[in-house]
PDB file of C-alpha atoms in Angstrom:
ATOM      1  CA  MET A 233     -20.083 -20.979 -18.674  1.00 36.00           C
ATOM      2  CA  GLN A 234     -22.791 -21.023 -16.057  1.00 38.00           C
ATOM      3  CA  ASN A 235     -20.684 -23.191 -13.786  1.00 40.00           C
ATOM      4  CA  LYS A 236     -17.738 -20.873 -14.248  1.00 40.00           C
ATOM      5  CA  THR A 237     -19.886 -17.867 -13.392  1.00 38.00           C
ATOM      6  CA  MET A 238     -21.144 -19.599 -10.290  1.00 37.00           C
ATOM      7  CA  ASN A 239     -17.565 -20.424  -9.303  1.00 42.00           C
ATOM      8  CA  LEU A 240     -16.624 -16.816  -9.815  1.00 41.00           C
ATOM      9  CA  LYS A 241     -19.438 -15.564  -7.592  1.00 40.00           C
ATOM     10  CA  ALA A 242     -18.574 -18.061  -4.867  1.00 42.00           C
ATOM     11  CA  CYS A 243     -14.928 -17.186  -5.054  1.00 42.00           C
ATOM     12  CA  GLY A 244     -15.699 -13.457  -4.945  1.00 41.00           C
ATOM     13  CA  ARG A 245     -17.889 -13.803  -1.873  1.00 41.00           C
ATOM     14  CA  LYS A 246     -15.196 -15.748  -0.117  1.00 40.00           C
ATOM     15  CA  SER A 247     -12.238 -13.520  -0.752  1.00 38.00           C
ATOM     16  CA  GLY A 248     -13.534 -10.191  -1.997  1.00 43.00           C
ATOM     17  CA  LEU A 249     -10.916 -10.277  -4.760  1.00 46.00           C
ATOM     18  CA  TRP A 250     -13.323 -10.984  -7.575  1.00 50.00           C
ATOM     19  CA  LEU A 251     -11.020  -9.831 -10.329  1.00 52.00           C
ATOM     20  CA  GLY A 252      -8.404 -12.333  -9.264  1.00 55.00           C
ATOM     21  CA  CYS A 253     -11.083 -14.981  -9.193  1.00 53.00           C
ATOM     22  CA  LEU A 254     -12.176 -14.011 -12.676  1.00 55.00           C
ATOM     23  CA  MET A 255      -8.695 -14.638 -13.968  1.00 52.00           C
ATOM     24  CA  LEU A 256      -8.511 -17.985 -12.207  1.00 53.00           C
ATOM     25  CA  VAL A 257     -11.877 -19.088 -13.589  1.00 53.00           C
ATOM     26  CA  ALA A 258     -10.946 -17.934 -17.066  1.00 51.00           C
ATOM     27  CA  CYS A 259      -7.758 -20.007 -16.950  1.00 50.00           C
ATOM     28  CA  ALA A 260      -9.882 -23.051 -17.675  1.00 49.00           C
ATOM     29  CA  GLY A 261     -10.105 -22.034 -21.334  1.00 54.00           C
ATOM     30  CA  THR A 262      -7.168 -19.799 -22.139  1.00 61.00           C
ATOM     31  CA  GLU A 263      -7.042 -20.797 -25.805  1.00 69.00           C
ATOM     32  CA  GLU A 264     -10.709 -20.103 -26.412  1.00 78.00           C
ATOM     33  CA  ARG A 265     -11.013 -16.743 -24.712  1.00 81.00           C
ATOM     34  CA  VAL A 266      -9.043 -13.669 -23.714  1.00 82.00           C
ATOM     35  CA  THR A 267      -9.330 -12.430 -20.146  1.00 84.00           C
ATOM     36  CA  PHE A 268      -8.044  -8.910 -19.601  1.00 83.00           C
ATOM     37  CA  VAL A 269      -8.097  -7.319 -16.165  1.00 83.00           C
ATOM     38  CA  THR A 270      -6.871  -4.060 -14.670  1.00 82.00           C
ATOM     39  CA  THR A 271      -7.186  -2.777 -11.126  1.00 81.00           C
ATOM     40  CA  THR A 272      -6.145   0.698 -10.110  1.00 80.00           C
ATOM     41  CA  GLN A 273      -5.990   2.241  -6.685  1.00 78.00           C
ATOM     42  CA  LEU A 274      -5.009   5.761  -5.829  1.00 78.00           C
ATOM     43  CA  GLY A 275      -5.343   6.492  -2.139  1.00 78.00           C
ATOM     44  CA  VAL A 276      -5.400   4.626   1.147  1.00 81.00           C
ATOM     45  CA  SER A 277      -7.054   1.286   1.790  1.00 80.00           C
ATOM     46  CA  ALA A 278      -7.042  -1.279   4.536  1.00 80.00           C
ATOM     47  CA  ASP A 279      -8.633  -4.712   4.449  1.00 76.00           C
ATOM     48  CA  ALA A 280      -8.921  -6.971   7.492  1.00 77.00           C
ATOM     49  CA  LYS A 281      -9.463 -10.045   5.327  1.00 75.00           C
ATOM     50  CA  THR A 282      -6.229  -9.720   3.390  1.00 72.00           C
ATOM     51  CA  GLN A 283      -4.519  -8.101   6.403  1.00 75.00           C
ATOM     52  CA  SER A 284      -3.026  -5.429   4.178  1.00 75.00           C
ATOM     53  CA  VAL A 285      -2.780  -1.661   4.041  1.00 76.00           C
ATOM     54  CA  ASP A 286      -2.066   0.120   0.745  1.00 74.00           C
ATOM     55  CA  ILE A 287      -1.006   3.754   0.658  1.00 75.00           C
ATOM     56  CA  GLY A 288      -0.404   5.584  -2.615  1.00 72.00           C
ATOM     57  CA  PHE A 289      -0.764   4.320  -6.179  1.00 72.00           C
ATOM     58  CA  SER A 290      -1.088   0.694  -7.083  1.00 73.00           C
ATOM     59  CA  ARG A 291      -2.110  -0.880 -10.365  1.00 74.00           C
ATOM     60  CA  MET A 292      -2.362  -4.372 -11.730  1.00 75.00           C
ATOM     61  CA  ASP A 293      -2.846  -5.266 -15.391  1.00 77.00           C
ATOM     62  CA  GLY A 294      -3.200  -8.842 -16.543  1.00 75.00           C
ATOM     63  CA  VAL A 295      -4.039 -10.721 -19.722  1.00 76.00           C
ATOM     64  CA  ILE A 296      -4.690 -14.415 -20.186  1.00 79.00           C
ATOM     65  CA  GLY A 297      -5.277 -15.580 -23.724  1.00 76.00           C
ATOM     66  CA  PRO A 298      -3.915 -17.438 -26.727  1.00 76.00           C
ATOM     67  CA  VAL A 299      -0.784 -16.737 -28.713  1.00 74.00           C
ATOM     68  CA  TYR A 300      -0.713 -17.940 -32.326  1.00 74.00           C
ATOM     69  CA  GLU A 301       1.969 -19.816 -34.236  1.00 72.00           C
ATOM     70  CA  GLY A 302       3.171 -16.673 -35.973  1.00 70.00           C
ATOM     71  CA  GLY A 303       3.562 -14.881 -32.659  1.00 72.00           C
ATOM     72  CA  ALA A 304       0.390 -12.810 -32.953  1.00 72.00           C
ATOM     73  CA  VAL A 305      -1.677 -12.106 -29.854  1.00 74.00           C
ATOM     74  CA  PRO A 306      -5.140 -10.534 -29.626  1.00 79.00           C
ATOM     75  CA  PRO A 307      -4.904  -6.719 -29.390  1.00 81.00           C
ATOM     76  CA  ILE A 308      -5.573  -5.129 -26.029  1.00 79.00           C
ATOM     77  CA  TYR A 309      -4.769  -1.699 -24.646  1.00 81.00           C
ATOM     78  CA  ALA A 310      -4.976   0.006 -21.250  1.00 79.00           C
ATOM     79  CA  ASP A 311      -3.512   3.242 -19.989  1.00 76.00           C
ATOM     80  CA  ILE A 312      -3.806   5.613 -17.072  1.00 76.00           C
ATOM     81  CA  HIS A 313      -2.721   9.191 -16.473  1.00 73.00           C
ATOM     82  CA  ALA A 314      -3.105  10.353 -12.870  1.00 72.00           C
ATOM     83  CA  ASN A 315      -1.862  13.183 -10.691  1.00 69.00           C
ATOM     84  CA  ALA A 316      -1.239  10.888  -7.691  1.00 61.00           C
ATOM     85  CA  SER A 317      -3.328  13.090  -5.392  1.00 66.00           C
ATOM     86  CA  VAL A 318      -5.386  11.128  -2.867  1.00 66.00           C
ATOM     87  CA  LEU A 319      -7.796  13.887  -1.871  1.00 68.00           C
ATOM     88  CA  ASN A 320      -8.234  15.466  -5.307  1.00 70.00           C
ATOM     89  CA  PRO A 321      -7.453  12.759  -7.833  1.00 73.00           C
ATOM     90  CA  LYS A 322      -7.269  13.619 -11.527  1.00 77.00           C
ATOM     91  CA  VAL A 323      -7.434  10.481 -13.610  1.00 80.00           C
ATOM     92  CA  SER A 324      -7.804   9.652 -17.280  1.00 80.00           C
ATOM     93  CA  GLN A 325      -8.015   5.932 -17.893  1.00 81.00           C
ATOM     94  CA  THR A 326      -8.706   3.809 -20.965  1.00 84.00           C
ATOM     95  CA  TYR A 327      -9.335   0.108 -21.526  1.00 85.00           C
ATOM     96  CA  ALA A 328      -9.832  -1.392 -24.972  1.00 84.00           C
ATOM     97  CA  THR A 329      -9.755  -4.727 -26.757  1.00 84.00           C
ATOM     98  CA  GLY A 330      -9.979  -5.941 -30.352  1.00 81.00           C
ATOM     99  CA  ASP A 331     -10.409  -3.367 -33.109  1.00 80.00           C
ATOM    100  CA  ALA A 332     -11.225  -0.681 -30.544  1.00 80.00           C
ATOM    101  CA  ALA A 333      -7.701  -1.127 -29.144  1.00 79.00           C
ATOM    102  CA  LEU A 334      -6.210  -0.905 -32.645  1.00 78.00           C
ATOM    103  CA  ILE A 335      -8.115   2.272 -33.496  1.00 80.00           C
ATOM    104  CA  ALA A 336      -7.521   3.935 -30.119  1.00 75.00           C
ATOM    105  CA  THR A 337      -3.778   3.458 -30.529  1.00 72.00           C
ATOM    106  CA  GLY A 338      -3.620   4.855 -34.059  1.00 70.00           C
ATOM    107  CA  GLY A 339      -4.172   1.753 -36.161  1.00 71.00           C
ATOM    108  CA  ALA A 340      -7.028   0.707 -38.400  1.00 71.00           C
ATOM    109  CA  SER A 341      -9.765  -1.844 -38.020  1.00 68.00           C
ATOM    110  CA  ALA A 342      -8.434  -5.271 -38.970  1.00 65.00           C
ATOM    111  CA  GLN A 343     -11.355  -7.598 -38.614  1.00 60.00           C
ATOM    112  CA  GLU A 344     -14.853  -7.533 -39.950  1.00 59.00           C
ATOM    113  CA  GLU A 345     -17.572  -7.989 -37.385  1.00 58.00           C
ATOM    114  CA  LYS A 346     -20.781  -9.756 -38.266  1.00 60.00           C
ATOM    115  CA  LEU A 347     -23.633 -10.455 -35.904  1.00 64.00           C
ATOM    116  CA  ARG A 348     -24.309 -13.884 -37.267  1.00 67.00           C
ATOM    117  CA  GLY A 349     -23.144 -17.442 -36.759  1.00 70.00           C
ATOM    118  CA  LYS A 350     -22.593 -19.197 -33.439  1.00 74.00           C
ATOM    119  CA  ARG A 351     -23.005 -17.184 -30.234  1.00 75.00           C
ATOM    120  CA  LYS A 352     -21.021 -17.379 -27.019  1.00 78.00           C
ATOM    121  CA  THR A 353     -21.228 -15.435 -23.784  1.00 79.00           C
ATOM    122  CA  MET A 354     -18.759 -12.630 -23.107  1.00 79.00           C
ATOM    123  CA  LEU A 355     -18.110 -10.664 -19.936  1.00 80.00           C
ATOM    124  CA  PHE A 356     -17.174  -7.007 -19.782  1.00 82.00           C
ATOM    125  CA  GLY A 357     -17.520  -4.590 -16.903  1.00 79.00           C
ATOM    126  CA  THR A 358     -15.998  -1.845 -14.834  1.00 80.00           C
ATOM    127  CA  ALA A 359     -16.308  -0.888 -11.165  1.00 80.00           C
ATOM    128  CA  THR A 360     -15.299   2.528  -9.860  1.00 78.00           C
ATOM    129  CA  ASN A 361     -15.238   4.072  -6.416  1.00 77.00           C
ATOM    130  CA  VAL A 362     -14.241   7.657  -5.679  1.00 76.00           C
ATOM    131  CA  GLY A 363     -14.130   8.983  -2.131  1.00 76.00           C
ATOM    132  CA  LEU A 364     -14.586   7.111   1.123  1.00 79.00           C
ATOM    133  CA  ARG A 365     -15.848   3.535   1.169  1.00 77.00           C
ATOM    134  CA  LEU A 366     -16.449   1.591   4.345  1.00 81.00           C
ATOM    135  CA  GLY A 367     -17.125  -2.139   4.372  1.00 79.00           C
ATOM    136  CA  PHE A 368     -18.608  -3.866   7.415  1.00 81.00           C
ATOM    137  CA  ALA A 369     -19.287  -7.447   6.355  1.00 73.00           C
ATOM    138  CA  PRO A 370     -18.056 -10.076   6.137  1.00 75.00           C
ATOM    139  CA  ASP A 371     -14.795  -8.370   7.089  1.00 78.00           C
ATOM    140  CA  PRO A 372     -14.173  -4.687   7.842  1.00 81.00           C
ATOM    141  CA  SER A 373     -12.461  -2.668   5.151  1.00 81.00           C
ATOM    142  CA  ILE A 374     -11.894   1.003   4.406  1.00 82.00           C
ATOM    143  CA  SER A 375     -10.707   2.841   1.351  1.00 81.00           C
ATOM    144  CA  LEU A 376     -10.217   6.520   0.601  1.00 81.00           C
ATOM    145  CA  GLY A 377      -9.425   7.822  -2.858  1.00 79.00           C
ATOM    146  CA  TYR A 378      -9.956   6.326  -6.310  1.00 81.00           C
ATOM    147  CA  ILE A 379     -10.409   2.653  -7.043  1.00 83.00           C
ATOM    148  CA  ARG A 380     -11.331   1.195 -10.418  1.00 83.00           C
ATOM    149  CA  GLN A 381     -11.535  -2.322 -11.755  1.00 86.00           C
ATOM    150  CA  GLU A 382     -12.028  -3.282 -15.393  1.00 87.00           C
ATOM    151  CA  TYR A 383     -12.440  -6.765 -16.728  1.00 86.00           C
ATOM    152  CA  SER A 384     -13.417  -8.650 -19.828  1.00 87.00           C
ATOM    153  CA  ALA A 385     -13.539 -12.314 -20.764  1.00 86.00           C
ATOM    154  CA  ILE A 386     -14.223 -12.532 -24.494  1.00 85.00           C
ATOM    155  CA  PRO A 387     -14.325 -15.785 -26.467  1.00 84.00           C
ATOM    156  CA  ILE A 388     -12.151 -16.100 -29.561  1.00 82.00           C
ATOM    157  CA  LEU A 389     -14.317 -17.199 -32.455  1.00 79.00           C
ATOM    158  CA  LYS A 390     -13.563 -18.686 -35.871  1.00 78.00           C
ATOM    159  CA  ASN A 391     -14.273 -16.500 -38.890  1.00 72.00           C
ATOM    160  CA  GLY A 392     -14.018 -19.039 -41.703  1.00 72.00           C
ATOM    161  CA  GLU A 393     -10.822 -18.863 -43.733  1.00 73.00           C
ATOM    162  CA  GLU A 394     -10.053 -15.378 -42.458  1.00 72.00           C
ATOM    163  CA  GLY A 395      -8.881 -16.656 -39.091  1.00 77.00           C
ATOM    164  CA  ASP A 396     -10.136 -15.901 -35.607  1.00 80.00           C
ATOM    165  CA  VAL A 397     -11.920 -12.765 -34.461  1.00 78.00           C
ATOM    166  CA  TYR A 398     -11.714 -11.029 -31.117  1.00 79.00           C
ATOM    167  CA  GLY A 399     -14.536  -8.697 -30.136  1.00 79.00           C
ATOM    168  CA  SER A 400     -14.170  -4.990 -29.351  1.00 81.00           C
ATOM    169  CA  VAL A 401     -14.892  -3.408 -26.008  1.00 82.00           C
ATOM    170  CA  LEU A 402     -13.914   0.073 -24.836  1.00 82.00           C
ATOM    171  CA  ALA A 403     -14.106   1.724 -21.428  1.00 82.00           C
ATOM    172  CA  HIS A 404     -12.901   5.209 -20.616  1.00 79.00           C
ATOM    173  CA  ILE A 405     -13.152   7.403 -17.535  1.00 78.00           C
ATOM    174  CA  GLU A 406     -12.050  10.954 -16.857  1.00 74.00           C
ATOM    175  CA  LEU A 407     -12.076  12.233 -13.303  1.00 71.00           C
ATOM    176  CA  ASN A 408     -11.520  15.979 -12.706  1.00 65.00           C
ATOM    177  CA  VAL A 409      -9.925  16.288 -16.151  1.00 58.00           C
ATOM    178  CA  ASP A 410     -11.195  19.281 -18.107  1.00 53.00           C
ATOM    179  CA  ASN A 411      -9.857  18.617 -21.618  1.00 48.00           C
ATOM    180  CA  SER A 412     -12.322  16.082 -22.920  1.00 43.00           C
ATOM    181  CA  ASP A 413     -15.273  16.682 -25.187  1.00 42.00           C
ATOM    182  CA  TYR A 414     -17.119  13.632 -24.009  1.00 40.00           C
ATOM    183  CA  SER A 415     -16.752  14.214 -20.268  1.00 39.00           C
ATOM    184  CA  SER A 416     -18.033  17.788 -20.173  1.00 41.00           C
ATOM    185  CA  SER A 417     -21.115  16.850 -18.200  1.00 37.00           C
ATOM    186  CA  GLY A 418     -20.730  19.533 -15.562  1.00 41.00           C
ATOM    187  CA  MET A 419     -19.617  16.845 -13.127  1.00 39.00           C
ATOM    188  CA  GLY A 420     -16.102  15.921 -12.186  1.00 57.00           C
ATOM    189  CA  ILE A 421     -16.487  12.475 -13.672  1.00 58.00           C
ATOM    190  CA  GLY A 422     -17.014  11.392 -17.262  1.00 61.00           C
ATOM    191  CA  GLN A 423     -17.226   7.743 -18.107  1.00 66.00           C
ATOM    192  CA  PHE A 424     -18.423   5.373 -20.802  1.00 67.00           C
ATOM    193  CA  ILE A 425     -18.213   1.767 -21.741  1.00 69.00           C
ATOM    194  CA  ALA A 426     -19.022   0.386 -25.184  1.00 69.00           C
ATOM    195  CA  THR A 427     -18.832  -2.885 -27.085  1.00 70.00           C
ATOM    196  CA  GLY A 428     -18.702  -4.019 -30.706  1.00 70.00           C
ATOM    197  CA  VAL A 429     -19.114  -1.417 -33.443  1.00 67.00           C
ATOM    198  CA  ALA A 430     -20.052   1.224 -30.860  1.00 68.00           C
ATOM    199  CA  ALA A 431     -16.657   0.729 -29.205  1.00 71.00           C
ATOM    200  CA  GLU A 432     -14.916   1.074 -32.562  1.00 75.00           C
ATOM    201  CA  ASN A 433     -16.849   4.248 -33.361  1.00 70.00           C
ATOM    202  CA  LEU A 434     -15.836   5.808 -30.040  1.00 72.00           C
ATOM    203  CA  ALA A 435     -12.199   4.735 -30.231  1.00 76.00           C
ATOM    204  CA  PRO A 436     -11.161   7.703 -32.465  1.00 75.00           C
ATOM    205  CA  LEU A 437     -12.359  10.048 -29.704  1.00 73.00           C
ATOM    206  CA  VAL A 438      -9.970   8.386 -27.293  1.00 73.00           C
ATOM    207  CA  ARG A 439      -7.146   8.623 -29.844  1.00 71.00           C
ATOM    208  CA  ALA A 440      -7.808  12.344 -30.322  1.00 71.00           C
ATOM    209  CA  ASN A 441      -7.707  12.779 -26.563  1.00 68.00           C
ATOM    210  CA  PHE A 442      -4.271  11.155 -26.447  1.00 63.00           C
ATOM    211  CA  ALA A 443      -2.927  13.736 -28.893  1.00 61.00           C
ATOM    212  CA  GLU A 444      -4.383  16.592 -26.866  1.00 62.00           C
ATOM    213  CA  THR A 445      -2.983  15.180 -23.651  1.00 59.00           C
ATOM    214  CA  ALA A 446       0.445  14.783 -25.211  1.00 54.00           C
ATOM    215  CA  SER A 447       0.447  18.392 -26.399  1.00 54.00           C
ATOM    216  CA  LYS A 448      -0.383  19.533 -22.882  1.00 59.00           C
ATOM    217  CA  ALA A 449       2.289  17.417 -21.272  1.00 58.00           C
ATOM    218  CA  MET A 450       4.796  19.192 -19.088  1.00 64.00           C
ATOM    219  CA  LYS A 451       7.850  20.497 -20.897  1.00 80.00           C
ATOM    220  CA  ILE A 452      11.019  19.924 -18.891  1.00 84.00           C
ATOM    221  CA  VAL A 453      14.179  22.003 -19.346  1.00 89.00           C
ATOM    222  CA  GLU A 454      17.289  20.890 -17.462  1.00 91.00           C
ATOM    223  CA  CYS A 455      20.682  22.641 -17.467  1.00 92.00           C
ATOM    224  CA  ALA A 456      23.580  23.273 -15.102  1.00 94.00           C
ATOM    225  CA  ALA A 457      24.409  26.539 -13.378  1.00 95.00           C
ATOM    226  CA  SER A 458      26.897  28.716 -15.234  1.00 94.00           C
ATOM    227  CA  ASP A 459      29.446  31.280 -14.032  1.00 93.00           C
ATOM    228  CA  THR A 460      31.107  32.215 -17.312  1.00 94.00           C
ATOM    229  CA  ALA A 461      31.928  35.869 -17.857  1.00 94.00           C
ATOM    230  CA  GLU A 462      28.996  36.335 -20.232  1.00 93.00           C
ATOM    231  CA  ALA A 463      26.583  34.621 -17.834  1.00 95.00           C
ATOM    232  CA  VAL A 464      27.753  36.747 -14.883  1.00 95.00           C
ATOM    233  CA  ARG A 465      27.396  39.911 -16.957  1.00 94.00           C
ATOM    234  CA  LEU A 466      23.814  39.013 -17.920  1.00 94.00           C
ATOM    235  CA  GLN A 467      23.021  38.086 -14.303  1.00 94.00           C
ATOM    236  CA  ALA A 468      24.184  41.532 -13.156  1.00 93.00           C
ATOM    237  CA  LEU A 469      21.982  43.168 -15.782  1.00 93.00           C
ATOM    238  CA  LEU A 470      18.965  41.261 -14.469  1.00 91.00           C
ATOM    239  CA  ASP A 471      19.305  43.050 -11.114  1.00 89.00           C
ATOM    240  CA  LYS A 472      18.466  46.383 -12.717  1.00 89.00           C
ATOM    241  CA  PRO A 473      14.775  47.332 -12.774  1.00 87.00           C
ATOM    242  CA  GLY A 474      13.039  46.639 -16.060  1.00 90.00           C
ATOM    243  CA  ASN A 475      15.765  44.412 -17.482  1.00 93.00           C
ATOM    244  CA  ARG A 476      14.057  41.179 -16.416  1.00 94.00           C
ATOM    245  CA  GLU A 477      10.954  42.069 -18.427  1.00 94.00           C
ATOM    246  CA  GLU A 478      13.155  43.169 -21.305  1.00 93.00           C
ATOM    247  CA  LEU A 479      14.953  39.821 -21.343  1.00 95.00           C
ATOM    248  CA  ARG A 480      11.630  37.995 -21.132  1.00 94.00           C
ATOM    249  CA  LEU A 481      10.427  39.802 -24.258  1.00 94.00           C
ATOM    250  CA  TRP A 482      13.783  39.167 -25.967  1.00 94.00           C
ATOM    251  CA  LEU A 483      13.431  35.422 -25.296  1.00 94.00           C
ATOM    252  CA  GLU A 484       9.811  35.449 -26.427  1.00 92.00           C
ATOM    253  CA  ALA A 485      10.790  37.098 -29.723  1.00 92.00           C
ATOM    254  CA  ARG A 486      13.181  34.216 -30.365  1.00 91.00           C
ATOM    255  CA  ASN A 487      10.672  31.515 -29.363  1.00 89.00           C
ATOM    256  CA  ILE A 488      12.824  30.484 -26.427  1.00 91.00           C
ATOM    257  CA  ASP A 489      10.359  29.071 -23.879  1.00 90.00           C
ATOM    258  CA  MET A 490      12.446  29.730 -20.772  1.00 94.00           C
ATOM    259  CA  SER A 491      12.426  32.092 -17.810  1.00 95.00           C
ATOM    260  CA  PRO A 492      14.974  34.959 -17.723  1.00 95.00           C
ATOM    261  CA  THR A 493      16.522  33.432 -14.581  1.00 96.00           C
ATOM    262  CA  MET A 494      17.093  30.041 -16.222  1.00 96.00           C
ATOM    263  CA  PHE A 495      18.521  31.709 -19.331  1.00 95.00           C
ATOM    264  CA  ALA A 496      20.918  33.974 -17.437  1.00 96.00           C
ATOM    265  CA  TYR A 497      22.086  31.620 -14.683  1.00 96.00           C
ATOM    266  CA  SER A 498      22.400  28.323 -16.625  1.00 95.00           C
ATOM    267  CA  ASN A 499      24.445  26.935 -19.498  1.00 94.00           C
ATOM    268  CA  CYS A 500      21.382  26.234 -21.672  1.00 91.00           C
ATOM    269  CA  TYR A 501      22.203  28.943 -24.245  1.00 92.00           C
ATOM    270  CA  PRO A 502      25.804  30.100 -23.618  1.00 91.00           C
ATOM    271  CA  ALA A 503      26.232  31.475 -27.134  1.00 90.00           C
ATOM    272  CA  LEU A 504      23.135  33.650 -26.851  1.00 93.00           C
ATOM    273  CA  GLN A 505      23.901  35.163 -23.445  1.00 93.00           C
ATOM    274  CA  ALA A 506      26.353  37.687 -24.894  1.00 93.00           C
ATOM    275  CA  GLU A 507      23.869  38.693 -27.562  1.00 93.00           C
ATOM    276  CA  ALA A 508      21.140  39.178 -24.943  1.00 94.00           C
ATOM    277  CA  SER A 509      23.477  41.284 -22.774  1.00 93.00           C
ATOM    278  CA  LYS A 510      24.241  43.554 -25.734  1.00 91.00           C
ATOM    279  CA  ALA A 511      20.582  43.965 -26.577  1.00 91.00           C
ATOM    280  CA  ILE A 512      19.628  44.845 -23.005  1.00 87.00           C
ATOM    281  CA  SER A 513      22.648  47.135 -22.488  1.00 83.00           C
ATOM    282  CA  ALA A 514      21.833  49.005 -25.680  1.00 76.00           C
ATOM    283  CA  ASN A 515      18.441  49.919 -24.290  1.00 67.00           C
ATOM    284  CA  ASP A 516      19.806  51.226 -20.976  1.00 63.00           C
TER     285      ASP A 516
ATOM    286  CA  MET B 218       3.146  23.555 -17.801  1.00 78.00           C
ATOM    287  CA  ARG B 219       6.883  23.946 -17.891  1.00 85.00           C
ATOM    288  CA  GLN B 220       9.526  22.722 -15.473  1.00 87.00           C
ATOM    289  CA  GLU B 221      12.973  24.285 -15.310  1.00 92.00           C
ATOM    290  CA  LYS B 222      15.638  22.378 -13.450  1.00 92.00           C
ATOM    291  CA  MET B 223      19.048  23.899 -12.729  1.00 95.00           C
ATOM    292  CA  ASN B 224      21.770  21.600 -11.405  1.00 94.00           C
ATOM    293  CA  LEU B 225      25.060  22.351  -9.632  1.00 94.00           C
ATOM    294  CA  VAL B 226      23.883  25.661  -8.196  1.00 94.00           C
ATOM    295  CA  PRO B 227      26.467  27.027  -5.725  1.00 94.00           C
ATOM    296  CA  LEU B 228      25.312  28.437  -2.402  1.00 93.00           C
ATOM    297  CA  ALA B 229      26.590  31.871  -3.422  1.00 93.00           C
ATOM    298  CA  THR B 230      23.972  32.259  -6.142  1.00 94.00           C
ATOM    299  CA  LEU B 231      21.238  30.046  -4.685  1.00 93.00           C
ATOM    300  CA  GLY B 232      19.327  32.953  -3.118  1.00 93.00           C
ATOM    301  CA  LYS B 233      19.410  35.015  -6.306  1.00 94.00           C
ATOM    302  CA  ILE B 234      18.222  32.111  -8.443  1.00 95.00           C
ATOM    303  CA  VAL B 235      15.325  31.285  -6.119  1.00 92.00           C
ATOM    304  CA  ALA B 236      14.330  34.954  -5.957  1.00 93.00           C
ATOM    305  CA  GLY B 237      14.702  35.172  -9.739  1.00 94.00           C
ATOM    306  CA  PHE B 238      12.422  32.213 -10.383  1.00 93.00           C
ATOM    307  CA  ALA B 239       9.879  33.742  -8.016  1.00 92.00           C
ATOM    308  CA  ALA B 240      10.100  37.059  -9.888  1.00 93.00           C
ATOM    309  CA  ASP B 241       9.634  35.184 -13.164  1.00 94.00           C
ATOM    310  CA  GLY B 242       6.304  33.842 -11.896  1.00 91.00           C
ATOM    311  CA  ALA B 243       7.141  30.264 -10.849  1.00 89.00           C
ATOM    312  CA  SER B 244       4.221  28.548  -9.128  1.00 86.00           C
ATOM    313  CA  GLN B 245       6.498  26.219  -7.187  1.00 84.00           C
ATOM    314  CA  ILE B 246      10.233  26.213  -6.397  1.00 88.00           C
ATOM    315  CA  VAL B 247      12.011  23.216  -4.898  1.00 87.00           C
ATOM    316  CA  VAL B 248      15.616  23.312  -3.648  1.00 88.00           C
ATOM    317  CA  VAL B 249      17.410  20.008  -3.038  1.00 88.00           C
ATOM    318  CA  PRO B 250      21.048  19.697  -1.891  1.00 89.00           C
ATOM    319  CA  ASP B 251      22.978  17.230  -4.028  1.00 86.00           C
ATOM    320  CA  GLY B 252      25.442  16.270  -1.309  1.00 84.00           C
ATOM    321  CA  SER B 253      28.429  17.893  -2.981  1.00 88.00           C
ATOM    322  CA  GLY B 254      27.958  21.393  -1.645  1.00 90.00           C
ATOM    323  CA  THR B 255      25.784  22.470  -4.538  1.00 92.00           C
ATOM    324  CA  TYR B 256      22.029  22.429  -5.034  1.00 93.00           C
ATOM    325  CA  THR B 257      19.405  21.525  -7.616  1.00 92.00           C
ATOM    326  CA  VAL B 258      16.696  24.141  -8.053  1.00 92.00           C
ATOM    327  CA  THR B 259      13.468  23.099  -9.754  1.00 90.00           C
ATOM    328  CA  ALA B 260      10.885  25.702 -10.733  1.00 90.00           C
ATOM    329  CA  ASN B 261       7.447  24.876 -12.097  1.00 86.00           C
ATOM    330  CA  PHE B 262       5.566  27.327 -14.280  1.00 87.00           C
ATOM    331  CA  GLU B 263       1.839  26.997 -15.026  1.00 79.00           C
TER     332      GLU B 263
END
């Protein structure tokens, strides 16, 4: 392990792409460990060493590990929600392995953890940069925006007759997102990493956050323009003062989450347009 | 957040629909021609 770590450091110094190196080093024992890496970039970056310029959103996720005879693979999970804004990025990002991944995605803990027996070294870490970063040596580089790297290299260990066990780690970051209980620090950034039982205890928080995020997701209504007689009649009524507000209230009373313009000018609710026209006309 | 997207909008009613979405309180309105003489109007509501 020490030699592999040394190789990783040497590789990282040489190329600057230490996550890629980590994966290469971990390849030496893909049946004994799981290596899980994500890199995310939202913004602009240029690197003289790699002679590349990235503009916009880029992300890489990678897993190297064993697959069992029955087709099972160790559980891992990573997600990101971002607004794709370079200057004011809003990001919610999660990274989880083992039972923490199962719990965060709605499942239940499957393996029993015990801090006894043989020990092996694991690696887990994150690196985040928000804003402007300038590099001067060994090669010039510049990045503006949000960059995050997450990695883990966790050995698979035997657990007697019960099969192998894969340890839990959990990392989560929220940047300029205001709907999280655990990121309300008064700053624009909330972040934690956790391992073992601590990761499993925090995983339900992440799962609850998913539900809240889903409920706040944008609702999209799509219809085609309509010029039927009933639609045209309702459109004419909308031109009269006060009728727009009246139609808005009429829609609200029927739990139709749609603007008066969309309702009157589209074919979303053709059967209801006549009814709405009658209701509005009756009040004239 | 709600997004309302109206396809196949003829030029004759395009102005009224855009003005209507604005009157309804849309925070953003995007008009894109679809290449067939009609337009797609997208309105975002906070």
